[in-house]
């Protein structure tokens, strides 16, 4: 064998080895874990070698709840996942007790979440209010729709869904826990154990399995596509008119604390300026002085 042929053969073998290693590494990324401060300090370099994606806790309840806490590891985990190229979503454990409380909890959850999250999850498993649990879930969803175009996912456990007869069909997918068998309610992602193991974590971790790969994969789309099509109008239309594409409300203040009246879908509205709420969301100010959302999912020019 000539020296030149040996070199070529060596290069080919090296390329084949690299391809095999990359393929095996990719194939190893099969685990889906949800994590919080209870997993302690995660070695994301190690965890990334097994994770298809992660779901990271942001908060437990909200201000006013006796056991409210912001997850102490939320930013560390989000930054670690991002650094080691692990796609991730974020979840908030809900303790809302009214429609107004659900809306506030959604706003606070969104504000505390990482901008790098691919999707957001409502963790709905704690019944507090005396009203309709469905109305609280709907209010959380509607508020989040005003804040983001990223996928919104419903999480609970099988029995909770059945007992409270929760309809989560308007979410972009579902994630249901049941440890004895596959859930008997509709689910796209199945949390099947709380005693899983993952490299980089000492102790147990919740693990999930994909049920509907098409839906779950849609949660993981990169944010570059979202950046090409902004969620909000950031400037006034040339004719200073917008049309409500869905039923919306007008508010007396830019932070949407004082509701004035409902605006039905299809109504044309004259706007005089564009501004932002304290949380950074864009708003149109109407010629009558009131404010409406500038979210493109709700108004068109």
PDB file of C-alpha atoms in Angstrom:
ATOM      1  CA  UNK A   1       0.000   0.000   0.000  1.00  0.00           C
ATOM      2  CA  UNK A   2       1.499   3.360  -1.038  1.00  0.00           C
ATOM      3  CA  UNK A   3       1.920   6.175   1.495  1.00  0.00           C
ATOM      4  CA  UNK A   4      -0.599   8.313  -0.416  1.00  0.00           C
ATOM      5  CA  UNK A   5      -3.212   5.530  -0.373  1.00  0.00           C
ATOM      6  CA  UNK A   6      -2.596   4.950   3.331  1.00  0.00           C
ATOM      7  CA  UNK A   7      -3.231   8.650   4.018  1.00  0.00           C
ATOM      8  CA  UNK A   8      -6.473   8.622   2.014  1.00  0.00           C
ATOM      9  CA  UNK A   9      -7.612   5.430   3.729  1.00  0.00           C
ATOM     10  CA  UNK A  10      -6.769   6.962   7.097  1.00  0.00           C
ATOM     11  CA  UNK A  11      -8.796  10.090   6.326  1.00  0.00           C
ATOM     12  CA  UNK A  12     -11.771   8.010   5.220  1.00  0.00           C
ATOM     13  CA  UNK A  13     -11.623   5.860   8.352  1.00  0.00           C
ATOM     14  CA  UNK A  14     -11.401   9.010  10.498  1.00  0.00           C
ATOM     15  CA  UNK A  15     -14.420  10.548   8.784  1.00  0.00           C
ATOM     16  CA  UNK A  16     -16.383   7.312   9.194  1.00  0.00           C
ATOM     17  CA  UNK A  17     -15.491   7.165  12.886  1.00  0.00           C
ATOM     18  CA  UNK A  18     -16.556  10.795  13.392  1.00  0.00           C
ATOM     19  CA  UNK A  19     -19.854  10.138  11.592  1.00  0.00           C
ATOM     20  CA  UNK A  20     -20.484   7.015  13.687  1.00  0.00           C
ATOM     21  CA  UNK A  21     -19.744   8.902  16.905  1.00  0.00           C
ATOM     22  CA  UNK A  22     -22.041  11.801  15.929  1.00  0.00           C
ATOM     23  CA  UNK A  23     -24.827   9.380  14.950  1.00  0.00           C
ATOM     24  CA  UNK A  24     -24.506   7.433  18.197  1.00  0.00           C
ATOM     25  CA  UNK A  25     -24.419  10.671  20.217  1.00  0.00           C
ATOM     26  CA  UNK A  26     -27.567  11.882  18.497  1.00  0.00           C
ATOM     27  CA  UNK A  27     -29.286   8.539  19.013  1.00  0.00           C
ATOM     28  CA  UNK A  28     -28.412   8.699  22.732  1.00  0.00           C
ATOM     29  CA  UNK A  29     -30.415  11.919  23.170  1.00  0.00           C
ATOM     30  CA  UNK A  30     -33.666  10.155  23.944  1.00  0.00           C
ATOM     31  CA  UNK A  31     -34.559  11.325  27.453  1.00  0.00           C
ATOM     32  CA  UNK A  32     -37.029  14.089  28.277  1.00  0.00           C
ATOM     33  CA  UNK A  33     -36.802  15.440  31.824  1.00  0.00           C
ATOM     34  CA  UNK A  34     -38.482  18.185  33.797  1.00  0.00           C
ATOM     35  CA  UNK A  35     -36.224  19.789  36.385  1.00  0.00           C
ATOM     36  CA  UNK A  36     -36.374  22.267  39.241  1.00  0.00           C
ATOM     37  CA  UNK A  37     -34.360  23.337  42.266  1.00  0.00           C
ATOM     38  CA  UNK A  38     -35.043  19.892  43.750  1.00  0.00           C
ATOM     39  CA  UNK A  39     -32.522  18.378  41.312  1.00  0.00           C
ATOM     40  CA  UNK A  40     -29.841  20.583  42.852  1.00  0.00           C
ATOM     41  CA  UNK A  41     -26.879  21.667  40.741  1.00  0.00           C
ATOM     42  CA  UNK A  42     -27.195  19.936  37.367  1.00  0.00           C
ATOM     43  CA  UNK A  43     -24.123  19.100  35.305  1.00  0.00           C
ATOM     44  CA  UNK A  44     -25.561  20.242  31.981  1.00  0.00           C
ATOM     45  CA  UNK A  45     -22.491  19.086  30.068  1.00  0.00           C
ATOM     46  CA  UNK A  46     -23.297  15.510  31.094  1.00  0.00           C
ATOM     47  CA  UNK A  47     -27.087  15.853  30.954  1.00  0.00           C
ATOM     48  CA  UNK A  48     -26.944  17.271  27.423  1.00  0.00           C
ATOM     49  CA  UNK A  49     -25.542  13.990  26.111  1.00  0.00           C
ATOM     50  CA  UNK A  50     -28.818  12.205  26.977  1.00  0.00           C
ATOM     51  CA  UNK A  51     -31.493  14.885  26.734  1.00  0.00           C
ATOM     52  CA  UNK A  52     -33.771  15.322  23.728  1.00  0.00           C
ATOM     53  CA  UNK A  53     -35.164  18.354  25.541  1.00  0.00           C
ATOM     54  CA  UNK A  54     -35.856  19.625  29.055  1.00  0.00           C
ATOM     55  CA  UNK A  55     -38.731  21.386  30.804  1.00  0.00           C
ATOM     56  CA  UNK A  56     -37.551  23.810  33.486  1.00  0.00           C
ATOM     57  CA  UNK A  57     -39.601  25.106  36.410  1.00  0.00           C
ATOM     58  CA  UNK A  58     -39.916  28.878  36.847  1.00  0.00           C
ATOM     59  CA  UNK A  59     -42.197  29.300  39.866  1.00  0.00           C
ATOM     60  CA  UNK A  60     -44.501  27.607  42.358  1.00  0.00           C
ATOM     61  CA  UNK A  61     -47.672  29.657  42.796  1.00  0.00           C
ATOM     62  CA  UNK A  62     -47.436  33.438  42.759  1.00  0.00           C
ATOM     63  CA  UNK A  63     -47.247  36.418  45.092  1.00  0.00           C
ATOM     64  CA  UNK A  64     -49.996  36.154  47.691  1.00  0.00           C
ATOM     65  CA  UNK A  65     -49.798  32.359  47.976  1.00  0.00           C
ATOM     66  CA  UNK A  66     -48.478  31.096  51.324  1.00  0.00           C
ATOM     67  CA  UNK A  67     -46.052  28.693  49.630  1.00  0.00           C
ATOM     68  CA  UNK A  68     -45.064  30.970  46.731  1.00  0.00           C
ATOM     69  CA  UNK A  69     -41.487  30.661  45.554  1.00  0.00           C
ATOM     70  CA  UNK A  70     -39.487  31.464  42.478  1.00  0.00           C
ATOM     71  CA  UNK A  71     -37.395  28.432  41.555  1.00  0.00           C
ATOM     72  CA  UNK A  72     -33.866  29.184  42.754  1.00  0.00           C
ATOM     73  CA  UNK A  73     -32.319  27.293  39.810  1.00  0.00           C
ATOM     74  CA  UNK A  74     -34.538  28.650  37.010  1.00  0.00           C
ATOM     75  CA  UNK A  75     -31.936  30.936  35.425  1.00  0.00           C
ATOM     76  CA  UNK A  76     -29.008  28.612  36.085  1.00  0.00           C
ATOM     77  CA  UNK A  77     -30.881  25.724  34.453  1.00  0.00           C
ATOM     78  CA  UNK A  78     -32.070  27.807  31.491  1.00  0.00           C
ATOM     79  CA  UNK A  79     -28.561  29.135  30.866  1.00  0.00           C
ATOM     80  CA  UNK A  80     -27.029  25.675  31.276  1.00  0.00           C
ATOM     81  CA  UNK A  81     -29.461  24.064  28.859  1.00  0.00           C
ATOM     82  CA  UNK A  82     -28.916  26.833  26.323  1.00  0.00           C
ATOM     83  CA  UNK A  83     -25.122  26.674  26.649  1.00  0.00           C
ATOM     84  CA  UNK A  84     -25.087  22.939  25.927  1.00  0.00           C
ATOM     85  CA  UNK A  85     -27.680  23.183  23.153  1.00  0.00           C
ATOM     86  CA  UNK A  86     -30.512  21.396  24.962  1.00  0.00           C
ATOM     87  CA  UNK A  87     -33.874  22.740  23.695  1.00  0.00           C
ATOM     88  CA  UNK A  88     -36.118  23.605  26.615  1.00  0.00           C
ATOM     89  CA  UNK A  89     -39.533  24.802  27.635  1.00  0.00           C
ATOM     90  CA  UNK A  90     -40.533  26.299  30.974  1.00  0.00           C
ATOM     91  CA  UNK A  91     -43.397  25.618  33.347  1.00  0.00           C
ATOM     92  CA  UNK A  92     -45.141  27.318  36.229  1.00  0.00           C
ATOM     93  CA  UNK A  93     -46.944  25.396  38.993  1.00  0.00           C
ATOM     94  CA  UNK A  94     -50.296  27.183  39.192  1.00  0.00           C
ATOM     95  CA  UNK A  95     -52.163  28.034  42.373  1.00  0.00           C
ATOM     96  CA  UNK A  96     -54.660  30.508  40.925  1.00  0.00           C
ATOM     97  CA  UNK A  97     -57.963  30.910  42.738  1.00  0.00           C
ATOM     98  CA  UNK A  98     -59.875  33.222  40.381  1.00  0.00           C
ATOM     99  CA  UNK A  99     -59.910  34.443  36.781  1.00  0.00           C
ATOM    100  CA  UNK A 100     -58.063  37.623  37.764  1.00  0.00           C
ATOM    101  CA  UNK A 101     -55.510  35.586  39.702  1.00  0.00           C
ATOM    102  CA  UNK A 102     -54.960  33.288  36.697  1.00  0.00           C
ATOM    103  CA  UNK A 103     -54.274  36.275  34.436  1.00  0.00           C
ATOM    104  CA  UNK A 104     -51.830  37.784  36.917  1.00  0.00           C
ATOM    105  CA  UNK A 105     -50.063  34.468  37.369  1.00  0.00           C
ATOM    106  CA  UNK A 106     -49.671  34.127  33.594  1.00  0.00           C
ATOM    107  CA  UNK A 107     -48.168  37.618  33.317  1.00  0.00           C
ATOM    108  CA  UNK A 108     -45.745  37.037  36.172  1.00  0.00           C
ATOM    109  CA  UNK A 109     -44.748  33.606  34.872  1.00  0.00           C
ATOM    110  CA  UNK A 110     -44.034  35.001  31.407  1.00  0.00           C
ATOM    111  CA  UNK A 111     -42.028  37.895  32.840  1.00  0.00           C
ATOM    112  CA  UNK A 112     -39.894  35.521  34.923  1.00  0.00           C
ATOM    113  CA  UNK A 113     -39.295  33.023  32.101  1.00  0.00           C
ATOM    114  CA  UNK A 114     -36.280  32.907  29.804  1.00  0.00           C
ATOM    115  CA  UNK A 115     -36.613  34.424  26.337  1.00  0.00           C
ATOM    116  CA  UNK A 116     -34.766  31.334  25.083  1.00  0.00           C
ATOM    117  CA  UNK A 117     -37.597  28.972  26.078  1.00  0.00           C
ATOM    118  CA  UNK A 118     -39.133  27.225  23.059  1.00  0.00           C
ATOM    119  CA  UNK A 119     -42.545  26.750  24.728  1.00  0.00           C
ATOM    120  CA  UNK A 120     -44.426  27.449  27.964  1.00  0.00           C
ATOM    121  CA  UNK A 121     -46.370  25.042  30.175  1.00  0.00           C
ATOM    122  CA  UNK A 122     -49.283  25.544  32.551  1.00  0.00           C
ATOM    123  CA  UNK A 123     -48.801  23.051  35.409  1.00  0.00           C
ATOM    124  CA  UNK A 124     -52.413  22.744  36.597  1.00  0.00           C
ATOM    125  CA  UNK A 125     -52.772  20.264  39.453  1.00  0.00           C
ATOM    126  CA  UNK A 126     -53.635  22.354  42.520  1.00  0.00           C
ATOM    127  CA  UNK A 127     -57.296  23.241  43.068  1.00  0.00           C
ATOM    128  CA  UNK A 128     -57.728  26.429  45.154  1.00  0.00           C
ATOM    129  CA  UNK A 129     -60.630  28.525  43.910  1.00  0.00           C
ATOM    130  CA  UNK A 130     -64.346  28.121  44.506  1.00  0.00           C
ATOM    131  CA  UNK A 131     -65.291  28.983  40.920  1.00  0.00           C
ATOM    132  CA  UNK A 132     -64.878  27.023  37.700  1.00  0.00           C
ATOM    133  CA  UNK A 133     -61.405  25.530  37.322  1.00  0.00           C
ATOM    134  CA  UNK A 134     -61.972  25.555  33.555  1.00  0.00           C
ATOM    135  CA  UNK A 135     -62.499  29.323  33.622  1.00  0.00           C
ATOM    136  CA  UNK A 136     -59.146  29.779  35.372  1.00  0.00           C
ATOM    137  CA  UNK A 137     -57.376  27.599  32.817  1.00  0.00           C
ATOM    138  CA  UNK A 138     -59.029  29.520  29.973  1.00  0.00           C
ATOM    139  CA  UNK A 139     -58.021  32.868  31.513  1.00  0.00           C
ATOM    140  CA  UNK A 140     -54.378  31.771  31.866  1.00  0.00           C
ATOM    141  CA  UNK A 141     -54.335  30.613  28.253  1.00  0.00           C
ATOM    142  CA  UNK A 142     -55.947  33.801  26.916  1.00  0.00           C
ATOM    143  CA  UNK A 143     -53.488  35.980  28.812  1.00  0.00           C
ATOM    144  CA  UNK A 144     -50.485  34.027  27.560  1.00  0.00           C
ATOM    145  CA  UNK A 145     -51.781  34.247  23.988  1.00  0.00           C
ATOM    146  CA  UNK A 146     -51.596  38.026  24.354  1.00  0.00           C
ATOM    147  CA  UNK A 147     -47.970  37.825  25.441  1.00  0.00           C
ATOM    148  CA  UNK A 148     -46.434  35.265  23.074  1.00  0.00           C
ATOM    149  CA  UNK A 149     -46.870  33.263  19.895  1.00  0.00           C
ATOM    150  CA  UNK A 150     -44.743  30.400  21.225  1.00  0.00           C
ATOM    151  CA  UNK A 151     -46.514  27.071  21.854  1.00  0.00           C
ATOM    152  CA  UNK A 152     -48.543  26.788  25.059  1.00  0.00           C
ATOM    153  CA  UNK A 153     -48.810  23.334  26.626  1.00  0.00           C
ATOM    154  CA  UNK A 154     -51.214  22.007  29.268  1.00  0.00           C
ATOM    155  CA  UNK A 155     -49.848  19.765  32.037  1.00  0.00           C
ATOM    156  CA  UNK A 156     -51.687  17.846  34.720  1.00  0.00           C
ATOM    157  CA  UNK A 157     -52.119  14.310  35.953  1.00  0.00           C
ATOM    158  CA  UNK A 158     -54.738  11.925  34.624  1.00  0.00           C
ATOM    159  CA  UNK A 159     -57.024  11.907  37.664  1.00  0.00           C
ATOM    160  CA  UNK A 160     -57.098  15.713  37.960  1.00  0.00           C
ATOM    161  CA  UNK A 161     -58.221  16.044  34.347  1.00  0.00           C
ATOM    162  CA  UNK A 162     -60.944  13.454  34.838  1.00  0.00           C
ATOM    163  CA  UNK A 163     -62.235  14.811  38.166  1.00  0.00           C
ATOM    164  CA  UNK A 164     -62.379  18.457  37.043  1.00  0.00           C
ATOM    165  CA  UNK A 165     -63.313  17.644  33.427  1.00  0.00           C
ATOM    166  CA  UNK A 166     -60.678  20.013  32.041  1.00  0.00           C
ATOM    167  CA  UNK A 167     -60.903  20.802  28.332  1.00  0.00           C
ATOM    168  CA  UNK A 168     -57.392  21.688  27.111  1.00  0.00           C
ATOM    169  CA  UNK A 169     -58.028  21.325  23.377  1.00  0.00           C
ATOM    170  CA  UNK A 170     -57.217  24.995  22.709  1.00  0.00           C
ATOM    171  CA  UNK A 171     -53.641  24.564  23.939  1.00  0.00           C
ATOM    172  CA  UNK A 172     -50.878  23.691  21.467  1.00  0.00           C
ATOM    173  CA  UNK A 173     -50.453  20.311  23.086  1.00  0.00           C
ATOM    174  CA  UNK A 174     -50.752  18.341  26.301  1.00  0.00           C
ATOM    175  CA  UNK A 175     -48.400  16.692  28.771  1.00  0.00           C
ATOM    176  CA  UNK A 176     -50.098  14.291  31.162  1.00  0.00           C
ATOM    177  CA  UNK A 177     -48.676  12.384  34.123  1.00  0.00           C
ATOM    178  CA  UNK A 178     -49.694   8.854  35.059  1.00  0.00           C
ATOM    179  CA  UNK A 179     -47.161   6.420  36.482  1.00  0.00           C
ATOM    180  CA  UNK A 180     -49.093   3.145  36.346  1.00  0.00           C
ATOM    181  CA  UNK A 181     -50.067   3.114  32.666  1.00  0.00           C
ATOM    182  CA  UNK A 182     -50.428   5.309  29.602  1.00  0.00           C
ATOM    183  CA  UNK A 183     -52.960   8.086  30.394  1.00  0.00           C
ATOM    184  CA  UNK A 184     -56.591   7.415  29.507  1.00  0.00           C
ATOM    185  CA  UNK A 185     -56.986  11.069  28.480  1.00  0.00           C
ATOM    186  CA  UNK A 186     -55.576  12.764  25.396  1.00  0.00           C
ATOM    187  CA  UNK A 187     -51.846  13.452  25.678  1.00  0.00           C
ATOM    188  CA  UNK A 188     -48.945  14.291  23.375  1.00  0.00           C
ATOM    189  CA  UNK A 189     -46.251  13.828  26.008  1.00  0.00           C
ATOM    190  CA  UNK A 190     -46.566  11.251  28.798  1.00  0.00           C
ATOM    191  CA  UNK A 191     -44.793  11.731  32.122  1.00  0.00           C
ATOM    192  CA  UNK A 192     -44.397   8.070  33.063  1.00  0.00           C
ATOM    193  CA  UNK A 193     -42.128   8.127  36.124  1.00  0.00           C
ATOM    194  CA  UNK A 194     -40.876  10.316  38.958  1.00  0.00           C
ATOM    195  CA  UNK A 195     -38.000   7.960  39.675  1.00  0.00           C
ATOM    196  CA  UNK A 196     -35.969   8.250  36.501  1.00  0.00           C
ATOM    197  CA  UNK A 197     -32.228   8.758  36.230  1.00  0.00           C
ATOM    198  CA  UNK A 198     -30.219  11.164  34.113  1.00  0.00           C
ATOM    199  CA  UNK A 199     -26.512  11.702  33.739  1.00  0.00           C
ATOM    200  CA  UNK A 200     -25.519  14.934  35.482  1.00  0.00           C
ATOM    201  CA  UNK A 201     -28.213  14.631  38.163  1.00  0.00           C
ATOM    202  CA  UNK A 202     -27.800  12.827  41.474  1.00  0.00           C
ATOM    203  CA  UNK A 203     -31.113  11.439  42.639  1.00  0.00           C
ATOM    204  CA  UNK A 204     -34.455  10.906  40.958  1.00  0.00           C
ATOM    205  CA  UNK A 205     -35.884  12.954  38.105  1.00  0.00           C
ATOM    206  CA  UNK A 206     -39.240  12.961  36.283  1.00  0.00           C
ATOM    207  CA  UNK A 207     -39.028  11.462  32.794  1.00  0.00           C
ATOM    208  CA  UNK A 208     -41.514  11.586  29.921  1.00  0.00           C
ATOM    209  CA  UNK A 209     -42.177   9.756  26.655  1.00  0.00           C
ATOM    210  CA  UNK A 210     -43.374  11.193  23.359  1.00  0.00           C
ATOM    211  CA  UNK A 211     -46.845   9.996  22.315  1.00  0.00           C
ATOM    212  CA  UNK A 212     -47.466  12.317  19.350  1.00  0.00           C
ATOM    213  CA  UNK A 213     -44.100  13.148  17.787  1.00  0.00           C
ATOM    214  CA  UNK A 214     -45.503  15.648  15.278  1.00  0.00           C
ATOM    215  CA  UNK A 215     -47.087  17.774  18.001  1.00  0.00           C
ATOM    216  CA  UNK A 216     -44.165  17.566  20.418  1.00  0.00           C
ATOM    217  CA  UNK A 217     -41.644  18.407  17.693  1.00  0.00           C
ATOM    218  CA  UNK A 218     -43.681  21.512  16.881  1.00  0.00           C
ATOM    219  CA  UNK A 219     -42.981  22.781  20.408  1.00  0.00           C
ATOM    220  CA  UNK A 220     -39.255  22.663  19.725  1.00  0.00           C
ATOM    221  CA  UNK A 221     -39.079  24.893  16.674  1.00  0.00           C
ATOM    222  CA  UNK A 222     -36.251  27.391  16.934  1.00  0.00           C
ATOM    223  CA  UNK A 223     -37.040  30.982  17.762  1.00  0.00           C
ATOM    224  CA  UNK A 224     -35.427  32.273  14.538  1.00  0.00           C
ATOM    225  CA  UNK A 225     -38.700  31.670  12.699  1.00  0.00           C
ATOM    226  CA  UNK A 226     -40.539  33.681  15.346  1.00  0.00           C
ATOM    227  CA  UNK A 227     -38.027  36.504  15.012  1.00  0.00           C
ATOM    228  CA  UNK A 228     -38.737  36.753  11.276  1.00  0.00           C
ATOM    229  CA  UNK A 229     -42.405  37.322  12.046  1.00  0.00           C
ATOM    230  CA  UNK A 230     -42.709  39.536  15.156  1.00  0.00           C
ATOM    231  CA  UNK A 231     -45.449  38.847  17.644  1.00  0.00           C
ATOM    232  CA  UNK A 232     -46.297  42.530  18.043  1.00  0.00           C
ATOM    233  CA  UNK A 233     -46.735  45.583  15.871  1.00  0.00           C
ATOM    234  CA  UNK A 234     -43.870  47.876  16.827  1.00  0.00           C
ATOM    235  CA  UNK A 235     -44.924  50.919  14.797  1.00  0.00           C
ATOM    236  CA  UNK A 236     -48.146  52.607  13.692  1.00  0.00           C
ATOM    237  CA  UNK A 237     -49.774  51.466  10.418  1.00  0.00           C
ATOM    238  CA  UNK A 238     -49.548  54.127   7.705  1.00  0.00           C
ATOM    239  CA  UNK A 239     -53.313  54.731   7.739  1.00  0.00           C
ATOM    240  CA  UNK A 240     -53.433  54.683  11.565  1.00  0.00           C
ATOM    241  CA  UNK A 241     -56.140  52.030  11.525  1.00  0.00           C
ATOM    242  CA  UNK A 242     -56.223  48.457  12.798  1.00  0.00           C
ATOM    243  CA  UNK A 243     -58.907  45.774  12.796  1.00  0.00           C
ATOM    244  CA  UNK A 244     -59.678  43.438  15.674  1.00  0.00           C
ATOM    245  CA  UNK A 245     -59.239  39.912  14.273  1.00  0.00           C
ATOM    246  CA  UNK A 246     -60.635  38.405  17.493  1.00  0.00           C
ATOM    247  CA  UNK A 247     -62.754  39.701  20.358  1.00  0.00           C
ATOM    248  CA  UNK A 248     -60.528  41.942  22.511  1.00  0.00           C
ATOM    249  CA  UNK A 249     -60.930  44.525  25.262  1.00  0.00           C
ATOM    250  CA  UNK A 250     -59.920  48.162  25.510  1.00  0.00           C
ATOM    251  CA  UNK A 251     -58.394  49.390  28.739  1.00  0.00           C
ATOM    252  CA  UNK A 252     -58.071  52.742  30.458  1.00  0.00           C
ATOM    253  CA  UNK A 253     -54.368  52.183  31.192  1.00  0.00           C
ATOM    254  CA  UNK A 254     -51.391  50.787  29.303  1.00  0.00           C
ATOM    255  CA  UNK A 255     -50.870  47.985  31.870  1.00  0.00           C
ATOM    256  CA  UNK A 256     -54.405  46.642  31.327  1.00  0.00           C
ATOM    257  CA  UNK A 257     -55.511  47.005  34.948  1.00  0.00           C
ATOM    258  CA  UNK A 258     -58.788  48.837  34.267  1.00  0.00           C
ATOM    259  CA  UNK A 259     -60.991  47.282  31.577  1.00  0.00           C
ATOM    260  CA  UNK A 260     -63.326  49.653  29.723  1.00  0.00           C
ATOM    261  CA  UNK A 261     -65.298  47.595  27.211  1.00  0.00           C
ATOM    262  CA  UNK A 262     -65.268  44.679  24.794  1.00  0.00           C
ATOM    263  CA  UNK A 263     -64.413  45.154  21.108  1.00  0.00           C
ATOM    264  CA  UNK A 264     -65.860  42.549  18.775  1.00  0.00           C
ATOM    265  CA  UNK A 265     -63.904  40.843  16.016  1.00  0.00           C
ATOM    266  CA  UNK A 266     -64.028  42.715  12.701  1.00  0.00           C
ATOM    267  CA  UNK A 267     -64.303  46.201  14.180  1.00  0.00           C
ATOM    268  CA  UNK A 268     -61.987  48.852  12.705  1.00  0.00           C
ATOM    269  CA  UNK A 269     -60.195  51.066  15.198  1.00  0.00           C
ATOM    270  CA  UNK A 270     -58.388  54.394  14.859  1.00  0.00           C
ATOM    271  CA  UNK A 271     -55.057  54.511  16.664  1.00  0.00           C
ATOM    272  CA  UNK A 272     -52.874  57.512  17.448  1.00  0.00           C
ATOM    273  CA  UNK A 273     -49.744  56.073  19.030  1.00  0.00           C
ATOM    274  CA  UNK A 274     -47.914  52.919  20.031  1.00  0.00           C
ATOM    275  CA  UNK A 275     -46.373  52.399  23.456  1.00  0.00           C
ATOM    276  CA  UNK A 276     -45.310  49.632  25.813  1.00  0.00           C
ATOM    277  CA  UNK A 277     -46.536  48.301  29.134  1.00  0.00           C
ATOM    278  CA  UNK A 278     -44.318  48.055  32.203  1.00  0.00           C
ATOM    279  CA  UNK A 279     -43.755  44.422  31.224  1.00  0.00           C
ATOM    280  CA  UNK A 280     -42.588  45.406  27.724  1.00  0.00           C
ATOM    281  CA  UNK A 281     -45.663  44.365  25.704  1.00  0.00           C
ATOM    282  CA  UNK A 282     -46.589  46.702  22.840  1.00  0.00           C
ATOM    283  CA  UNK A 283     -49.953  48.497  22.999  1.00  0.00           C
ATOM    284  CA  UNK A 284     -51.892  50.700  20.601  1.00  0.00           C
ATOM    285  CA  UNK A 285     -53.421  53.835  22.055  1.00  0.00           C
ATOM    286  CA  UNK A 286     -56.781  54.561  20.461  1.00  0.00           C
ATOM    287  CA  UNK A 287     -57.888  58.041  19.492  1.00  0.00           C
ATOM    288  CA  UNK A 288     -60.286  57.940  22.461  1.00  0.00           C
ATOM    289  CA  UNK A 289     -57.269  57.572  24.783  1.00  0.00           C
ATOM    290  CA  UNK A 290     -57.820  53.923  25.713  1.00  0.00           C
ATOM    291  CA  UNK A 291     -55.371  51.077  25.024  1.00  0.00           C
ATOM    292  CA  UNK A 292     -55.566  47.760  23.161  1.00  0.00           C
ATOM    293  CA  UNK A 293     -53.070  45.008  22.490  1.00  0.00           C
ATOM    294  CA  UNK A 294     -50.687  45.324  19.534  1.00  0.00           C
ATOM    295  CA  UNK A 295     -50.367  41.522  19.340  1.00  0.00           C
ATOM    296  CA  UNK A 296     -50.669  40.407  15.700  1.00  0.00           C
ATOM    297  CA  UNK A 297     -52.637  37.374  16.791  1.00  0.00           C
ATOM    298  CA  UNK A 298     -55.463  39.741  17.827  1.00  0.00           C
ATOM    299  CA  UNK A 299     -55.256  42.798  15.543  1.00  0.00           C
ATOM    300  CA  UNK A 300     -54.376  43.312  11.882  1.00  0.00           C
ATOM    301  CA  UNK A 301     -53.539  46.419   9.859  1.00  0.00           C
TER     302      UNK A 301
END
